[in-house]
Short mmCIF file of C-alpha atoms in Angstrom, two decimals:
data_model
loop_
_atom_site.label_atom_id
_atom_site.label_comp_id
_atom_site.label_asym_id
_atom_site.label_seq_id
_atom_site.Cartn_x
_atom_site.Cartn_y
_atom_site.Cartn_z
CA UNK A 14 101.56 111.51 100.53
CA UNK A 15 103.03 114.78 99.24
CA UNK A 16 102.05 116.09 95.85
CA UNK A 17 104.50 115.01 93.15
CA UNK A 18 106.47 117.87 91.58
CA UNK A 19 106.13 118.73 87.88
CA UNK A 20 109.23 119.82 85.97
CA UNK A 21 110.61 120.23 82.46
CA UNK A 22 111.85 116.87 81.11
CA UNK A 23 115.35 118.01 80.09
CA UNK A 24 115.75 120.32 83.11
CA UNK A 25 114.85 117.51 85.50
CA UNK A 26 117.48 115.19 84.01
CA UNK A 27 120.10 117.95 84.20
CA UNK A 28 119.16 118.68 87.85
CA UNK A 29 119.44 115.01 88.81
CA UNK A 30 122.87 114.70 87.19
CA UNK A 31 124.19 117.75 89.05
CA UNK A 32 122.81 116.58 92.40
CA UNK A 33 123.10 112.81 92.04
CA UNK A 34 121.14 111.31 94.94
CA UNK A 35 120.81 107.78 93.57
CA UNK A 36 123.94 107.35 91.43
CA UNK A 37 122.58 109.00 88.27
CA UNK A 38 125.56 109.28 85.90
CA UNK A 39 124.21 109.47 82.33
CA UNK A 40 121.28 110.74 80.28
CA UNK A 41 120.01 107.27 79.35
CA UNK A 42 116.31 106.63 79.95
CA UNK A 43 114.09 103.57 79.73
CA UNK A 44 110.69 104.85 78.60
CA UNK A 45 107.67 102.63 79.30
CA UNK A 46 104.27 103.41 77.79
CA UNK A 47 101.57 102.08 80.09
CA UNK A 48 98.02 101.39 78.98
CA UNK A 49 95.89 102.66 81.84
CA UNK A 50 92.75 101.31 80.17
CA UNK A 51 93.81 97.69 80.75
CA UNK A 52 93.31 96.44 84.28
CA UNK A 53 96.01 93.76 84.04
CA UNK A 54 98.68 96.38 83.33
CA UNK A 55 100.18 98.54 86.08
CA UNK A 56 98.91 102.10 85.93
CA UNK A 57 101.19 105.07 86.50
CA UNK A 58 99.48 105.63 89.85
CA UNK A 59 100.13 102.06 91.00
CA UNK A 60 103.74 102.08 89.74
CA UNK A 61 104.37 105.41 91.50
CA UNK A 62 102.89 104.13 94.75
CA UNK A 63 105.06 100.98 94.60
CA UNK A 64 108.10 102.82 93.12
CA UNK A 65 108.40 99.99 90.61
CA UNK A 66 107.85 99.43 86.89
CA UNK A 67 106.92 95.75 87.00
CA UNK A 68 107.05 92.98 84.41
CA UNK A 69 108.00 94.84 81.23
CA UNK A 70 109.58 93.20 78.22
CA UNK A 71 112.85 95.12 77.97
CA UNK A 72 116.58 94.56 77.85
CA UNK A 73 117.97 94.16 81.35
CA UNK A 74 121.38 95.28 80.02
CA UNK A 75 119.99 98.54 78.62
CA UNK A 76 117.99 99.17 81.80
CA UNK A 77 121.06 98.65 84.02
CA UNK A 78 123.00 101.13 81.85
CA UNK A 79 120.26 103.75 82.27
CA UNK A 80 119.93 106.29 85.07
CA UNK A 81 116.24 107.06 84.59
CA UNK A 82 112.90 105.38 84.01
CA UNK A 83 110.03 107.30 82.44
CA UNK A 84 106.47 106.06 82.72
CA UNK A 85 103.97 107.56 80.31
CA UNK A 86 100.50 106.76 79.07
CA UNK A 87 98.05 107.63 76.33
CA UNK A 88 96.26 110.13 78.60
CA UNK A 89 99.12 112.64 78.56
CA UNK A 90 100.67 111.77 81.93
CA UNK A 91 104.43 111.24 82.19
CA UNK A 92 106.61 110.63 85.22
CA UNK A 93 110.38 110.30 85.64
CA UNK A 94 112.21 108.44 88.40
CA UNK A 95 115.84 107.66 89.18
CA UNK A 96 116.61 103.95 88.71
CA UNK A 97 117.97 102.29 91.85
CA UNK A 98 117.74 98.63 90.81
CA UNK A 99 116.83 96.40 87.88
CA UNK A 100 116.11 92.68 88.15
CA UNK A 101 114.68 89.88 86.07
CA UNK A 102 111.00 89.27 86.67
CA UNK A 103 110.54 86.28 88.98
CA UNK A 104 108.08 84.37 86.77
CA UNK A 105 107.79 85.98 83.33
CA UNK A 106 110.56 85.07 80.86
CA UNK A 107 112.22 88.04 79.13
CA UNK A 108 110.62 90.59 81.44
CA UNK A 109 112.17 92.87 84.04
CA UNK A 110 111.29 94.94 87.09
CA UNK A 111 112.71 98.46 87.43
CA UNK A 112 112.80 100.04 90.88
CA UNK A 113 113.05 103.82 91.16
CA UNK A 114 112.97 106.74 93.60
CA UNK A 115 112.08 110.44 93.55
CA UNK A 116 109.15 110.38 91.10
CA UNK A 117 108.41 113.66 89.34
CA UNK A 118 105.84 114.56 86.67
CA UNK A 119 107.33 115.83 83.42
CA UNK A 120 105.87 117.54 80.36
CA UNK A 121 104.54 114.84 78.03
CA UNK A 122 104.70 117.16 75.01
CA UNK A 123 108.39 117.81 75.66
CA UNK A 124 109.01 114.06 76.05
CA UNK A 125 107.29 113.32 72.73
CA UNK A 126 109.97 115.36 70.90
CA UNK A 127 112.56 112.77 71.98
CA UNK A 128 110.75 109.51 71.28
CA UNK A 129 108.91 107.72 68.49
CA UNK A 130 106.49 104.92 69.30
CA UNK A 131 105.28 102.01 67.24
CA UNK A 132 102.40 99.73 68.14
CA UNK A 133 104.45 96.60 68.72
CA UNK A 134 106.67 97.61 71.64
CA UNK A 135 105.72 99.94 74.51
CA UNK A 136 109.33 100.19 75.79
CA UNK A 137 112.06 102.41 74.36
CA UNK A 138 115.58 103.36 75.47
CA UNK A 139 116.64 106.93 74.71
CA UNK A 140 119.66 109.07 75.47
CA UNK A 141 119.68 112.86 75.47
#
């Protein structure tokens, strides 16, 4: 597998909108904070390998209106991908699966300027 690129968060969104490979048409992002310390949660590495953010409690409507998914964790790793499909999870009520392509590492510090977390919900929707 090739090494994943690392780019500026805002620059990467702008680049993907100019050269829309997967239908990217807005600056809306679903941001998912993964807990890589819990084995039952998908790690960024596993999600990147499968090109899927799996089983997250999030609004399917907001996800379908978004062009990008961002996976981040508490270890300072963040990755952006272009959303290609969103579906309801097959067995968990109120949860969704987000499928993406073209993963790219982004600057976690730059991302943190655009998002505020609380402890109750590890999913946010942002628009630049």
